[in-house]
Each structure stands twice: as structure tokens, then as C-alpha cells.
Amino acid sequence: MTIRTTTPNLLDNPPIPVQAKLAAAWTSFMFLYIYVDYFHLYKPGAIDDLRAGVVFEFDISPALMTAFLALIAIPALMVMLSMALPARVNRATNLVVASLYIPITVFNAVGESWDWASFYGLSIGIEVLLLAFILRSAWTWPRTPAVPAGPAMTDHRQDLRQ
């Protein structure tokens, strides 16, 4: 007699390295950051302001464009740096950059009318949640216990000589 048991097939859920989580979060942040700027162009009068040489009440200039490029380049570089930097530097860099980008992100709503509150509220809210995820992931980076030095360690080189 054969007894059939039905056990659900559980999906494997291997742990994801912190670096991959951070890089994914910065990538998502970049998509939102770029698309919010792009969708802003659909706002009535935005293209007219660009043609008049004005962005967010600022005259378009090389200095302004350089500042905008830096604001986009930093999170773009964080995608790569999150995967490439050593753990200690990686953690500190993510904590600092994510902390600095929260007020920068919120600043995007300054001067906007309440008619656009849902657009800016949703976009800024999601960006801040991603930055909070980055801060949490970097802050709670798993620790590896240090290997004790001293007589408790064996010298494996002696084994090779024998």
C-alpha cells in the first residue's frame, strides 16, 4: 500500500547580500528620480519655461546644469559603489548619501501648487521610502565575528612542512 502525502513545494529563498539590496534600491531610486523629472515636463507651462531658459525659477546656466548632473550622478554611482566598495566603507557611504538625499528629495515639492500634491506626494513618498530602506539596510548590515588572534589559532604552515 502506498501512502501519498502532499507537501507543498516551498520556493527557495536564499539570503540576498546587503550589497545587492542596496544596489537594487539605488537603481529603483534612479528610475523614479529620472521619471519624475521626465513626467514634470508634461506639466502645463514646463516646456515654455525651458524655452524661456528657466527651470524651477532658476536661469538655465552651465552651473545649474552641472549641479543637476551631480544630483543625478551621485545615486547612479551608488548603484555601482554599493556592489564594489568594501563593507565598512560601503555602509558608511550609503548611510551618508541616503541621509543627504532625503532633504534633497523633499525639496522637489517646494513652490509647487496644491493641484500637484498627489503627484509630488506619491513620487517623493516612494523615493523617501527607498532611501529609508537603504538607511535600514546599511544600518543593520550583518556583522561577522572577528577571528581571535593568539595561541588559540593553529599555524597551518607547520602542517605543510611535515
mmCIF file of C-alpha atoms in Angstrom:
data_model
loop_
_atom_site.group_PDB
_atom_site.id
_atom_site.type_symbol
_atom_site.label_atom_id
_atom_site.label_comp_id
_atom_site.label_asym_id
_atom_site.label_seq_id
_atom_site.Cartn_x
_atom_site.Cartn_y
_atom_site.Cartn_z
ATOM 1 C CA MET A 1 0.000 0.000 0.000
ATOM 2 C CA THR A 2 1.366 3.392 -0.993
ATOM 3 C CA ILE A 3 0.632 6.384 1.144
ATOM 4 C CA ARG A 4 0.560 9.671 -0.687
ATOM 5 C CA THR A 5 1.470 12.745 1.185
ATOM 6 C CA THR A 6 1.111 16.140 -0.306
ATOM 7 C CA THR A 7 3.727 18.545 0.822
ATOM 8 C CA PRO A 8 3.778 21.966 -0.736
ATOM 9 C CA ASN A 9 6.768 22.792 -2.874
ATOM 10 C CA LEU A 10 8.433 25.587 -0.994
ATOM 11 C CA LEU A 11 10.290 28.131 -3.030
ATOM 12 C CA ASP A 12 13.911 28.528 -2.153
ATOM 13 C CA ASN A 13 14.556 31.920 -0.622
ATOM 14 C CA PRO A 14 18.318 32.269 -0.337
ATOM 15 C CA PRO A 15 19.647 35.271 1.568
ATOM 16 C CA ILE A 16 20.412 38.259 -0.627
ATOM 17 C CA PRO A 17 23.690 40.055 0.073
ATOM 18 C CA VAL A 18 23.308 43.553 1.512
ATOM 19 C CA GLN A 19 25.298 44.958 -1.414
ATOM 20 C CA ALA A 20 22.737 43.598 -3.901
ATOM 21 C CA LYS A 21 19.832 45.008 -1.872
ATOM 22 C CA LEU A 22 21.490 48.419 -1.779
ATOM 23 C CA ALA A 23 22.288 48.405 -5.498
ATOM 24 C CA ALA A 24 18.701 47.395 -6.304
ATOM 25 C CA ALA A 25 17.292 50.129 -4.074
ATOM 26 C CA TRP A 26 19.548 52.775 -5.649
ATOM 27 C CA THR A 27 18.505 51.522 -9.097
ATOM 28 C CA SER A 28 14.821 51.862 -8.190
ATOM 29 C CA PHE A 29 15.523 55.306 -6.752
ATOM 30 C CA MET A 30 17.208 56.332 -10.005
ATOM 31 C CA PHE A 31 14.262 55.147 -12.124
ATOM 32 C CA LEU A 32 11.860 57.197 -10.026
ATOM 33 C CA TYR A 33 14.196 60.193 -9.891
ATOM 34 C CA ILE A 34 14.542 60.304 -13.669
ATOM 35 C CA TYR A 35 10.888 59.572 -14.453
ATOM 36 C CA VAL A 36 9.590 62.206 -12.015
ATOM 37 C CA ASP A 37 11.760 64.769 -13.816
ATOM 38 C CA TYR A 38 10.553 63.468 -17.167
ATOM 39 C CA PHE A 39 6.858 63.497 -16.184
ATOM 40 C CA HIS A 40 7.323 67.019 -14.831
ATOM 41 C CA LEU A 41 7.748 68.088 -18.464
ATOM 42 C CA TYR A 42 4.079 67.158 -19.035
ATOM 43 C CA LYS A 43 3.037 69.824 -16.548
ATOM 44 C CA PRO A 44 1.436 72.780 -18.361
ATOM 45 C CA GLY A 45 3.974 75.548 -18.875
ATOM 46 C CA ALA A 46 7.064 73.423 -18.157
ATOM 47 C CA ILE A 47 8.226 73.343 -21.778
ATOM 48 C CA ASP A 48 7.522 77.090 -22.124
ATOM 49 C CA ASP A 49 9.713 77.728 -19.064
ATOM 50 C CA LEU A 50 12.501 75.602 -20.576
ATOM 51 C CA ARG A 51 12.277 77.546 -23.844
ATOM 52 C CA ALA A 52 12.475 80.755 -21.833
ATOM 53 C CA GLY A 53 15.646 79.431 -20.161
ATOM 54 C CA VAL A 54 14.169 78.843 -16.695
ATOM 55 C CA VAL A 55 13.959 75.688 -14.554
ATOM 56 C CA PHE A 56 12.323 75.841 -11.109
ATOM 57 C CA GLU A 57 12.732 79.628 -11.018
ATOM 58 C CA PHE A 58 16.457 79.298 -11.817
ATOM 59 C CA ASP A 59 18.035 80.565 -15.019
ATOM 60 C CA ILE A 60 19.477 77.704 -17.055
ATOM 61 C CA SER A 61 23.251 78.021 -16.876
ATOM 62 C CA PRO A 62 26.295 75.767 -17.016
ATOM 63 C CA ALA A 63 26.486 75.892 -13.200
ATOM 64 C CA LEU A 64 22.835 74.825 -12.844
ATOM 65 C CA MET A 65 23.219 72.004 -15.351
ATOM 66 C CA THR A 66 26.389 70.833 -13.563
ATOM 67 C CA ALA A 67 24.510 70.814 -10.250
ATOM 68 C CA PHE A 68 21.661 68.824 -11.820
ATOM 69 C CA LEU A 69 24.151 66.372 -13.304
ATOM 70 C CA ALA A 70 25.829 65.922 -9.909
ATOM 71 C CA LEU A 71 22.434 65.319 -8.261
ATOM 72 C CA ILE A 72 21.732 62.534 -10.767
ATOM 73 C CA ALA A 73 25.288 61.166 -10.950
ATOM 74 C CA ILE A 74 25.646 60.517 -7.217
ATOM 75 C CA PRO A 75 22.771 57.996 -6.894
ATOM 76 C CA ALA A 76 23.760 56.492 -10.257
ATOM 77 C CA LEU A 77 27.266 55.912 -8.910
ATOM 78 C CA MET A 78 25.807 54.482 -5.698
ATOM 79 C CA VAL A 79 24.444 51.553 -7.721
ATOM 80 C CA MET A 80 27.993 50.562 -8.646
ATOM 81 C CA LEU A 81 29.623 51.623 -5.377
ATOM 82 C CA SER A 82 27.141 49.525 -3.377
ATOM 83 C CA MET A 83 28.471 46.454 -5.154
ATOM 84 C CA ALA A 84 32.164 47.408 -5.298
ATOM 85 C CA LEU A 85 33.144 49.111 -2.036
ATOM 86 C CA PRO A 86 34.433 47.163 0.967
ATOM 87 C CA ALA A 87 31.758 46.570 3.622
ATOM 88 C CA ARG A 88 32.847 49.203 6.149
ATOM 89 C CA VAL A 89 33.215 51.989 3.563
ATOM 90 C CA ASN A 90 30.094 50.796 1.746
ATOM 91 C CA ARG A 91 27.991 51.004 4.890
ATOM 92 C CA ALA A 92 29.216 54.495 5.794
ATOM 93 C CA THR A 93 28.839 55.789 2.230
ATOM 94 C CA ASN A 94 25.263 54.513 1.948
ATOM 95 C CA LEU A 95 24.322 55.987 5.329
ATOM 96 C CA VAL A 96 25.740 59.408 4.445
ATOM 97 C CA VAL A 97 24.453 59.655 0.862
ATOM 98 C CA ALA A 98 20.942 58.352 1.664
ATOM 99 C CA SER A 99 20.711 60.770 4.620
ATOM 100 C CA LEU A 100 21.699 63.693 2.396
ATOM 101 C CA TYR A 101 19.219 62.735 -0.327
ATOM 102 C CA ILE A 102 16.148 62.795 1.926
ATOM 103 C CA PRO A 103 16.066 66.622 2.184
ATOM 104 C CA ILE A 104 17.091 66.929 -1.485
ATOM 105 C CA THR A 105 14.145 64.708 -2.448
ATOM 106 C CA VAL A 106 11.682 66.632 -0.278
ATOM 107 C CA PHE A 107 12.953 69.932 -1.731
ATOM 108 C CA ASN A 108 11.474 68.929 -5.117
ATOM 109 C CA ALA A 109 7.994 69.858 -3.851
ATOM 110 C CA VAL A 110 8.950 73.357 -2.698
ATOM 111 C CA GLY A 111 6.978 76.000 -4.534
ATOM 112 C CA GLU A 112 4.584 73.591 -6.221
ATOM 113 C CA SER A 113 0.837 74.201 -6.154
ATOM 114 C CA TRP A 114 -1.571 72.010 -4.213
ATOM 115 C CA ASP A 115 -3.022 70.887 -7.548
ATOM 116 C CA TRP A 116 0.095 68.748 -7.967
ATOM 117 C CA ALA A 117 0.219 67.463 -4.382
ATOM 118 C CA SER A 118 -0.769 63.909 -5.341
ATOM 119 C CA PHE A 119 1.989 63.695 -7.993
ATOM 120 C CA TYR A 120 4.723 65.084 -5.771
ATOM 121 C CA GLY A 121 3.400 63.377 -2.634
ATOM 122 C CA LEU A 122 3.450 59.946 -4.276
ATOM 123 C CA SER A 123 6.805 60.370 -6.009
ATOM 124 C CA ILE A 124 8.556 61.908 -3.016
ATOM 125 C CA GLY A 125 6.920 59.404 -0.674
ATOM 126 C CA ILE A 126 8.194 56.423 -2.668
ATOM 127 C CA GLU A 127 11.668 57.958 -3.032
ATOM 128 C CA VAL A 128 11.859 58.605 0.734
ATOM 129 C CA LEU A 129 10.718 55.021 1.424
ATOM 130 C CA LEU A 130 13.505 53.727 -0.830
ATOM 131 C CA LEU A 131 16.022 55.952 0.958
ATOM 132 C CA ALA A 132 14.705 54.688 4.311
ATOM 133 C CA PHE A 133 15.170 51.114 3.072
ATOM 134 C CA ILE A 134 18.759 51.983 2.093
ATOM 135 C CA LEU A 135 19.393 53.516 5.511
ATOM 136 C CA ARG A 136 17.902 50.495 7.301
ATOM 137 C CA SER A 137 19.824 48.005 5.164
ATOM 138 C CA ALA A 138 23.118 49.822 5.688
ATOM 139 C CA TRP A 139 22.476 50.400 9.410
ATOM 140 C CA THR A 140 21.622 46.742 10.066
ATOM 141 C CA TRP A 141 24.475 45.367 7.944
ATOM 142 C CA PRO A 142 25.223 41.889 9.352
ATOM 143 C CA ARG A 143 28.337 41.626 11.460
ATOM 144 C CA THR A 144 30.858 38.815 11.156
ATOM 145 C CA PRO A 145 32.523 37.818 14.419
ATOM 146 C CA ALA A 146 36.190 38.667 14.482
ATOM 147 C CA VAL A 147 38.608 35.739 14.430
ATOM 148 C CA PRO A 148 40.543 35.702 17.702
ATOM 149 C CA ALA A 149 44.282 36.103 17.338
ATOM 150 C CA GLY A 150 46.793 34.397 19.533
ATOM 151 C CA PRO A 151 47.514 30.911 20.834
ATOM 152 C CA ALA A 152 44.020 29.607 20.032
ATOM 153 C CA MET A 153 44.847 29.736 16.332
ATOM 154 C CA THR A 154 46.787 26.914 14.801
ATOM 155 C CA ASP A 155 49.634 27.518 12.454
ATOM 156 C CA HIS A 156 48.699 25.574 9.329
ATOM 157 C CA ARG A 157 52.106 26.233 7.806
ATOM 158 C CA GLN A 158 53.650 23.783 10.242
ATOM 159 C CA ASP A 159 51.347 21.053 8.957
ATOM 160 C CA LEU A 160 52.538 21.670 5.412
ATOM 161 C CA ARG A 161 56.199 21.409 6.379
ATOM 162 C CA GLN A 162 55.770 17.957 7.900
#
